[in-house]
Coordinates of C-alpha atoms and ligand atoms in Angstrom, one line a residue:
M1 CA 88.0 105.7 1.7
K2 CA 84.5 104.3 1.6
Q3 CA 85.5 102.1 -1.3
R4 CA 88.5 100.9 0.5
I5 CA 86.5 100.0 3.6
N6 CA 84.0 98.1 1.4
L7 CA 86.9 96.3 -0.3
L8 CA 88.4 95.4 3.1
I9 CA 85.1 94.2 4.4
S10 CA 84.6 92.0 1.3
F11 CA 88.0 90.5 1.6
S12 CA 87.6 89.9 5.3
V13 CA 84.2 88.2 4.7
I14 CA 85.7 86.0 2.0
A15 CA 88.7 85.1 4.3
L16 CA 86.3 84.4 7.1
I17 CA 84.1 82.1 4.9
V18 CA 87.3 80.3 3.7
L19 CA 88.5 79.8 7.2
M20 CA 85.1 78.6 8.4
T21 CA 84.9 76.2 5.4
V22 CA 88.4 74.8 6.3
Q23 CA 87.3 74.6 9.9
C24 CA 84.2 72.7 9.0
Y25 CA 86.2 70.4 6.7
L26 CA 88.6 69.6 9.5
V27 CA 85.8 68.9 11.9
K28 CA 84.1 66.6 9.3
T29 CA 87.4 64.8 8.7
A30 CA 87.9 64.4 12.5
Y31 CA 84.4 63.1 12.7
E32 CA 84.9 60.5 10.0
Y33 CA 88.2 59.5 11.6
K34 CA 86.4 59.0 14.9
V35 CA 83.7 57.0 13.2
A36 CA 86.3 54.7 11.6
Q37 CA 88.1 54.4 14.9
F38 CA 84.9 53.5 16.6
H39 CA 84.0 50.8 14.1
T40 CA 87.5 49.3 14.5
Q41 CA 87.1 49.3 18.2
I42 CA 83.7 47.5 18.0
K43 CA 85.1 45.1 15.3
N44 CA 88.0 44.2 17.6
E45 CA 85.8 43.7 20.6
I46 CA 83.4 41.5 18.6
G47 CA 86.3 39.7 17.0
K48 CA 87.0 38.0 20.3
I49 CA 83.8 35.9 19.9
T50 CA 84.5 32.9 17.7
N51 CA 83.2 32.7 14.2
N52 CA 80.9 29.7 14.4
Y53 CA 79.4 30.7 17.8
S54 CA 80.2 27.3 19.3
D55 CA 81.5 29.1 22.3
I56 CA 78.1 30.7 22.8
D57 CA 76.0 27.6 22.5
S58 CA 77.4 24.4 21.0
T59 CA 74.1 22.6 21.2
L60 CA 72.4 25.2 19.0
V61 CA 75.4 25.1 16.6
A62 CA 75.1 21.3 16.4
K63 CA 71.4 21.7 15.6
K64 CA 72.2 24.2 12.9
E65 CA 74.6 21.7 11.2
A66 CA 72.1 18.9 11.5
L67 CA 69.5 21.1 9.8
Y68 CA 71.9 22.1 7.0
K69 CA 72.8 18.4 6.4
S70 CA 69.2 17.2 6.3
L71 CA 68.2 20.0 3.9
S72 CA 71.1 19.1 1.6
E73 CA 70.5 15.4 1.7
N74 CA 66.8 15.9 0.9
Y75 CA 68.0 18.1 -2.0
I76 CA 70.3 15.4 -3.3
K77 CA 67.4 13.0 -3.1
G78 CA 65.4 15.4 -5.2
K79 CA 62.8 16.0 -2.5
N80 CA 63.8 19.6 -1.9
S81 CA 64.1 22.5 -4.4
K82 CA 66.7 25.2 -4.0
L83 CA 64.0 27.5 -2.7
D84 CA 63.0 24.9 0.0
I85 CA 66.6 24.9 1.2
K86 CA 66.6 28.7 1.4
I87 CA 63.3 28.8 3.3
G88 CA 64.4 26.0 5.6
V89 CA 67.7 27.7 6.4
L90 CA 66.1 31.1 7.1
R91 CA 63.1 29.8 9.1
N92 CA 65.0 27.6 11.6
D93 CA 63.5 27.1 15.0
Y94 CA 66.6 28.0 17.0
Q95 CA 66.8 31.4 15.5
S96 CA 65.4 33.4 18.4
A97 CA 67.3 31.3 21.0
L98 CA 70.7 31.9 19.3
T99 CA 69.8 35.6 18.8
K100 CA 69.2 36.0 22.5
Q101 CA 72.5 34.1 23.3
I102 CA 74.6 36.4 21.1
Q103 CA 72.8 39.5 22.4
R104 CA 73.6 38.4 26.0
K105 CA 77.2 37.8 25.0
F106 CA 77.4 41.4 23.6
E107 CA 75.9 42.8 26.8
R108 CA 78.4 40.9 28.9
D109 CA 81.5 41.7 26.8
L110 CA 80.6 45.2 25.7
P111 CA 78.7 46.6 28.6
N112 CA 79.2 50.2 27.6
F113 CA 77.4 49.9 24.3
K114 CA 73.9 48.8 23.3
I115 CA 74.4 46.7 20.2
D116 CA 71.9 45.5 17.7
F117 CA 73.1 43.0 15.1
A118 CA 72.1 40.9 12.1
I119 CA 73.8 37.8 10.7
V120 CA 72.7 37.4 7.1
L121 CA 73.3 34.4 4.9
N122 CA 75.0 35.2 1.6
K123 CA 75.9 31.9 0.1
F124 CA 74.9 28.2 0.3
I125 CA 76.9 26.0 -2.1
L126 CA 76.9 22.2 -2.3
Y127 CA 79.8 20.2 -3.6
K128 CA 78.6 16.7 -4.4
N129 CA 82.0 15.6 -5.5
E130 CA 85.3 17.5 -5.4
K131 CA 84.8 19.4 -8.6
K132 CA 81.1 20.1 -9.3
A133 CA 79.7 23.0 -7.3
D134 CA 75.9 23.4 -7.0
T135 CA 75.1 26.9 -6.0
I136 CA 71.8 26.8 -4.1
F137 CA 72.0 30.5 -3.7
S138 CA 74.4 33.3 -3.7
E139 CA 73.3 36.9 -2.9
E140 CA 74.7 40.2 -1.7
P141 CA 74.2 40.8 2.0
F142 CA 70.5 41.5 2.3
I143 CA 68.4 41.9 5.5
Q144 CA 65.7 39.5 4.2
N145 CA 68.3 36.8 4.4
K146 CA 68.7 37.3 8.1
L147 CA 69.6 34.2 10.1
Y148 CA 69.8 35.7 13.5
G149 CA 69.7 39.1 15.1
N150 CA 67.3 42.0 15.9
L151 CA 68.3 44.5 13.2
A152 CA 65.4 45.5 10.9
S153 CA 67.6 47.1 8.3
L154 CA 71.3 47.1 7.2
N155 CA 71.2 50.8 6.3
H156 CA 72.9 52.2 9.3
A157 CA 74.8 49.1 10.3
F158 CA 78.4 48.3 9.5
L159 CA 80.0 45.1 8.5
V160 CA 81.9 43.5 11.3
R161 CA 83.0 40.3 9.6
N162 CA 82.3 37.6 7.0
Y163 CA 82.4 34.0 8.0
V164 CA 82.8 31.1 5.6
G165 CA 81.7 27.7 7.2
T166 CA 82.2 24.3 5.8
T167 CA 80.3 21.1 6.7
N168 CA 81.3 17.7 5.4
G169 CA 78.8 14.8 5.1
T170 CA 78.2 11.4 3.3
F171 CA 75.1 10.4 1.6
E172 CA 74.6 7.0 0.1
N173 CA 78.3 6.5 0.2
E174 CA 78.9 9.6 -1.7
E175 CA 80.8 12.5 0.0
Y176 CA 79.5 16.0 -0.2
Q177 CA 80.6 19.3 1.2
L178 CA 78.6 22.3 2.2
L179 CA 79.9 25.8 2.0
T180 CA 78.0 28.6 3.7
E181 CA 79.0 32.3 3.9
D182 CA 77.4 34.7 6.3
S183 CA 78.1 38.3 7.3
M184 CA 77.6 40.0 10.6
Y185 CA 76.3 43.6 10.7
V186 CA 76.1 45.6 13.9
S187 CA 74.7 49.0 14.8
V188 CA 75.5 50.7 18.1
V189 CA 72.5 52.5 19.5
D190 CA 73.2 56.3 19.8
W191 CA 76.6 55.8 18.2
E192 CA 76.4 59.4 16.8
M193 CA 76.1 60.7 20.4
I194 CA 79.0 58.6 21.5
I195 CA 81.2 60.0 18.8
L196 CA 80.0 63.6 19.4
R197 CA 80.8 63.1 23.1
R198 CA 84.3 61.9 22.1
M199 CA 84.7 65.0 20.0
T200 CA 83.4 67.6 22.5
F201 CA 86.8 69.1 23.1
I202 CA 87.5 69.6 19.3
L203 CA 83.9 71.0 18.8
I204 CA 84.1 73.5 21.6
L205 CA 87.6 74.6 20.5
S206 CA 86.7 75.1 16.9
L207 CA 83.4 76.9 17.8
F208 CA 85.3 79.1 20.2
S209 CA 87.9 80.0 17.6
I210 CA 85.2 80.7 14.9
L211 CA 83.3 82.9 17.3
T212 CA 86.5 84.7 18.4
L213 CA 87.3 85.3 14.8
I214 CA 83.9 86.7 14.0
S215 CA 83.9 88.9 17.1
L216 CA 87.4 90.3 16.2
F217 CA 86.2 90.9 12.7
V218 CA 83.1 92.8 13.8
I219 CA 85.2 94.8 16.4
A220 CA 87.8 95.7 13.7
I221 CA 85.2 96.8 11.2
K222 CA 83.3 98.8 13.8
A223 CA 86.5 100.6 14.8
L224 CA 87.3 101.3 11.2
I225 CA 83.9 102.8 10.5
K226 CA 84.1 104.8 13.7
Q227 CA 87.5 106.0 12.7
K228 CA 86.2 107.0 9.3
K229 CA 83.3 109.0 10.9
V230 CA 85.7 110.7 13.3
N231 CA 87.9 111.7 10.4
E232 CA 84.9 113.1 8.5
V233 CA 83.6 114.9 11.6
K234 CA 87.1 116.4 12.2
T235 CA 87.3 117.7 8.6
D236 CA 83.8 119.2 8.9
F237 CA 84.7 120.8 12.2
I238 CA 87.9 122.3 10.8
N239 CA 86.0 123.6 7.8
N240 CA 83.3 125.1 10.0
I241 CA 85.6 126.7 12.6
T242 CA 87.8 128.2 9.9
H243 CA 84.7 129.7 8.3
E244 CA 83.4 130.9 11.6
L245 CA 86.7 132.6 12.5
K246 CA 87.2 134.2 9.1
T247 CA 84.3 136.7 9.4
P248 CA 85.3 138.3 12.8
L249 CA 89.0 138.2 11.9
T250 CA 88.4 139.9 8.6
T251 CA 86.1 142.5 10.3
L252 CA 88.8 143.1 12.9
G253 CA 91.5 143.5 10.2
I254 CA 89.3 146.0 8.3
S255 CA 88.4 147.9 11.6
T256 CA 92.1 148.3 12.5
K257 CA 92.8 149.6 9.1
I258 CA 89.9 152.2 9.5
L259 CA 91.2 153.2 12.9
E260 CA 94.6 154.0 11.3
R261 CA 92.9 156.8 9.4
K262 CA 93.2 160.1 11.1
D263 CA 89.8 161.5 9.9
I264 CA 88.0 158.6 11.6
R265 CA 89.9 159.0 14.9
E266 CA 89.0 162.6 14.9
N267 CA 85.3 162.0 14.3
E268 CA 84.0 160.6 17.6
E269 CA 80.8 159.1 16.2
S270 CA 82.7 157.0 13.5
F271 CA 85.4 156.2 16.0
N272 CA 82.9 154.8 18.6
S273 CA 81.1 152.9 15.9
V274 CA 84.4 151.1 14.8
V275 CA 85.3 150.4 18.4
K276 CA 81.8 148.9 18.9
T277 CA 82.3 146.7 15.9
I278 CA 85.7 145.6 17.2
S279 CA 84.2 144.8 20.6
R280 CA 81.3 142.8 19.0
Q281 CA 83.7 140.8 16.9
N282 CA 85.9 140.3 19.9
S283 CA 83.1 138.9 21.9
R284 CA 82.1 136.7 19.0
L285 CA 85.6 135.2 18.9
Q286 CA 85.4 134.8 22.7
N287 CA 82.0 133.0 22.3
L288 CA 83.4 130.6 19.7
I289 CA 86.4 129.7 21.9
D290 CA 84.1 129.3 24.9
Q291 CA 81.9 126.9 22.9
V292 CA 84.9 124.8 21.9
M293 CA 86.2 124.8 25.4
A294 CA 82.9 124.0 27.0
N295 CA 82.4 121.1 24.7
S296 CA 85.8 119.6 25.2
L297 CA 84.6 118.6 28.7
A298 CA 83.0 115.2 29.0
E299 CA 79.7 114.7 30.8
N300 CA 81.2 113.6 34.1
Q301 CA 83.6 116.5 34.1
I302 CA 80.9 119.1 34.1
E303 CA 80.7 120.7 37.5
L304 CA 77.1 121.7 38.3
N305 CA 76.2 124.3 40.7
K306 CA 72.7 123.2 41.5
E307 CA 70.0 125.2 43.4
K308 CA 66.3 124.9 43.9
V309 CA 64.3 127.1 41.5
N310 CA 60.7 127.6 40.5
A311 CA 60.4 126.0 37.0
A312 CA 57.9 128.5 35.6
T313 CA 59.9 131.6 36.8
F314 CA 63.2 130.1 35.5
L315 CA 61.7 129.5 32.1
S316 CA 59.9 132.8 31.9
Q317 CA 63.2 134.7 32.5
I318 CA 64.8 132.8 29.6
V319 CA 61.8 133.6 27.4
E320 CA 61.9 137.3 28.3
D321 CA 65.6 137.6 27.6
F322 CA 65.2 135.7 24.3
K323 CA 62.3 138.0 23.3
V324 CA 64.7 141.0 23.7
A325 CA 67.3 139.4 21.5
Y326 CA 64.8 138.3 18.9
P327 CA 62.0 140.8 18.8
N328 CA 60.6 139.5 15.5
I329 CA 60.0 136.0 16.7
S330 CA 56.7 135.1 18.2
I331 CA 56.9 133.0 21.3
K332 CA 53.9 131.3 22.9
T333 CA 54.1 129.7 26.3
D334 CA 51.8 127.0 27.8
F335 CA 53.0 126.3 31.3
D336 CA 51.2 123.4 32.9
S337 CA 52.1 123.9 36.5
Q338 CA 53.2 127.2 38.1
D339 CA 54.6 125.9 41.3
T340 CA 56.9 123.0 40.3
S341 CA 60.4 123.3 41.9
L342 CA 63.5 121.9 40.2
V343 CA 67.0 121.5 41.4
L344 CA 69.3 122.6 38.6
D345 CA 72.3 124.6 37.5
Q346 CA 70.8 127.8 36.3
F347 CA 73.8 129.0 34.2
H348 CA 74.3 125.7 32.2
L349 CA 70.6 125.0 31.8
T350 CA 69.9 128.6 30.6
T351 CA 72.6 128.2 28.0
A352 CA 71.1 124.8 27.0
F353 CA 67.5 126.2 26.6
L354 CA 68.9 129.2 24.7
N355 CA 70.8 126.9 22.3
V356 CA 67.6 125.1 21.5
L357 CA 65.7 128.4 21.0
E358 CA 68.4 129.9 18.9
N359 CA 68.6 126.8 16.7
A360 CA 64.8 127.2 16.1
V361 CA 65.4 130.7 14.7
K362 CA 68.6 129.7 12.9
Y363 CA 66.8 126.9 11.1
G364 CA 63.9 129.0 9.7
S365 CA 61.4 129.4 12.5
D366 CA 59.4 132.5 13.2
T367 CA 57.0 131.0 15.8
I368 CA 58.1 129.0 18.8
T369 CA 55.8 127.3 21.3
I370 CA 57.1 126.3 24.7
K371 CA 55.0 123.8 26.7
T372 CA 55.7 122.4 30.2
R373 CA 54.0 119.3 31.6
L374 CA 54.3 117.5 34.9
L375 CA 53.8 113.7 34.8
Q376 CA 54.7 111.3 37.7
N377 CA 57.8 113.2 38.9
Q378 CA 58.9 114.0 35.4
F379 CA 58.9 117.6 34.3
S380 CA 59.0 118.0 30.6
V381 CA 59.6 121.1 28.5
S382 CA 58.9 120.9 24.8
I383 CA 60.1 123.6 22.4
E384 CA 58.2 123.4 19.1
D385 CA 59.2 125.4 16.1
N386 CA 57.9 125.8 12.5
G387 CA 61.3 125.8 10.9
I388 CA 62.8 123.6 8.2
G389 CA 62.6 120.5 10.2
I390 CA 65.0 117.5 10.3
A391 CA 64.9 114.4 8.2
K392 CA 64.1 111.2 10.2
N393 CA 67.4 109.5 9.4
K394 CA 69.4 112.4 10.7
Q395 CA 67.7 112.7 14.1
A396 CA 69.7 110.1 15.9
L397 CA 72.9 111.9 15.0
L398 CA 71.9 115.4 16.1
F399 CA 73.3 115.2 19.6
G400 CA 76.7 113.9 18.4
K401 CA 79.8 116.1 18.8
F402 CA 80.4 118.4 15.7
Y403 CA 77.4 116.9 13.9
R404 CA 75.7 119.3 11.5
V405 CA 72.9 118.3 9.1
E406 CA 74.5 120.7 6.6
Q407 CA 77.7 118.7 6.1
G408 CA 80.8 119.4 4.2
N409 CA 81.5 122.9 3.0
L410 CA 77.9 124.2 2.8
H411 CA 77.6 127.2 5.1
N412 CA 74.1 128.5 4.6
T413 CA 73.8 128.6 8.4
K414 CA 76.7 129.1 10.7
G415 CA 77.5 126.6 13.4
L416 CA 80.1 124.2 14.8
G417 CA 77.8 121.3 15.5
L418 CA 78.4 121.7 19.2
G419 CA 75.1 123.3 20.3
L420 CA 72.9 120.2 20.7
Y421 CA 75.9 118.2 21.9
Y422 CA 76.3 120.6 24.8
V423 CA 72.6 120.6 25.5
N424 CA 72.6 116.8 25.7
Q425 CA 75.6 116.7 28.0
I426 CA 74.0 119.3 30.3
I427 CA 70.7 117.4 30.4
K428 CA 72.4 114.1 31.0
A429 CA 74.4 115.7 33.9
H430 CA 71.0 116.6 35.4
Q431 CA 70.0 112.9 34.9
G432 CA 67.4 114.1 32.4
S433 CA 66.8 113.3 28.7
I434 CA 66.3 115.0 25.4
A435 CA 64.4 113.8 22.4
V436 CA 63.3 115.3 19.1
I437 CA 60.2 114.8 16.9
S438 CA 60.5 116.2 13.5
D439 CA 60.2 115.8 9.8
L440 CA 61.7 117.6 6.9
G441 CA 59.7 120.8 6.2
K442 CA 57.4 120.3 9.2
G443 CA 59.3 122.0 12.0
A444 CA 60.9 120.4 15.0
A445 CA 59.9 119.7 18.6
F446 CA 62.6 119.1 21.2
T447 CA 61.4 117.7 24.5
I448 CA 63.6 117.9 27.6
V449 CA 62.6 115.8 30.5
L450 CA 64.0 116.6 34.0
K451 CA 63.4 114.8 37.3
V452 CA 61.4 116.8 39.9
Ligands
LIG1 P1 74.9 123.9 14.7 O1 76.1 124.7 15.3 O2 75.1 123.3 13.4 O3 73.6 124.6 14.9 P2 73.8 122.1 16.7 O4 74.4 121.0 17.5 O5 73.1 123.2 17.5 O6 74.9 122.6 15.7 O7 72.7 121.4 15.8 C1 73.1 120.3 15.0 C2 72.3 120.3 13.7 O8 70.9 120.0 14.0 C3 72.3 121.6 13.0 O9 73.4 121.6 12.0 C4 71.0 121.6 12.3 O10 71.1 121.0 11.0 C5 70.1 120.7 13.1 N1 69.1 121.4 13.9 C6 69.2 121.7 15.2 N2 68.1 122.4 15.6 C7 67.2 122.4 14.6 C8 65.9 122.9 14.3 N3 65.2 123.5 15.3 N4 65.4 122.8 13.1 C9 66.0 122.2 12.1 N5 67.3 121.7 12.3 C10 67.9 121.8 13.5

């Protein structure tokens, strides 16, 4: 059974992990899709701005062309090196003005997003005649080649478009053509948040389904373990009750057989002795049935018949009766207050206290100390014994129905595992509490606290 449960738990955990992985994968795919969709949206919006920015500021664009031409012509003359052209192109004086214009255009056309951008120059090629191309420079998109824009790095930016521009010119009756290629990169401030906001519904739904799955899994496993415990407890109970019933029934059987003998019937002394045995066994059977019946009642079904009693007198009576039943056990009492009054059900609480006292004897004690204390409206009775004690890991289970430390078929000491369960139910019905302090081989101390 235990192995099966472990196997079931392992399979369920694996299934849960697989499901969670699939869920994470789906969320990741949805995120990537949303990112691509977002980029397309931004590209489309920016696509409406013409490539050469003449719609933004034609004067600046004209200035740019003039600069390119003069740099190229100086180069043809031999006054400029390739590097001079690159430096000249990148350090133009209309750079910040055009950056501002483009920025303003973005703010106007895409008011919902805060966009940073960079336009980087990739190629600058000069064709002096139709065929011969003179590559001034040609590089991969690189932030150091920034023409305009306010982006400091291309790392988190995405490519919106490439633009190839041509400019024609004549120098000393010779025609030349200029080919430039630039790329525009943009980055939307807080774009992750924008996408996450767009995914809120999916995220909440998948989180909810994962949490539901985990909760269902935990509930199912808990129910399974509880069911297993109940089964074990039931088996133990059936074993115990069968064992408990066997002795009186066997004795009754033998006694009836003895009574059938004429010589016994005629001898008054023997006859009375057998009848006494039958009566004892009968009351033992009655006791067992009463125990089972009493414990089939839940806490709120117990009907208490409360009355005001003097605590010390009530306890002294129990102790006196107990001494008669167990003359060999030494009982010490240490009653703190003599005039505390309690409102309680005498019958049920007497049985409860006797259960604890009888347990002390049953589980190896020959000296019992009963102490009472009164602390802030709390009346506590502690019953300490010097018996076999209870291991720490078993203590939390003691008050459970049918629980016995001696589990299974070991029957060194008789019992149904109902005594302390009953005590706990009665104390709870009085709005009180019971606790145990013990260790294996060191005796046990049960403390019952009742409200004054
Ligand atoms: P039982 O019928 O087995 O005595 P109880 O509910 O009275 O059932 O007690 C539950 C278990 O607690 C017992 O089986 C026993 O192992 C342990 N126990 C109870 N009282 C004591 C005690 N005073 N000393 C040691 N063990 C105890």
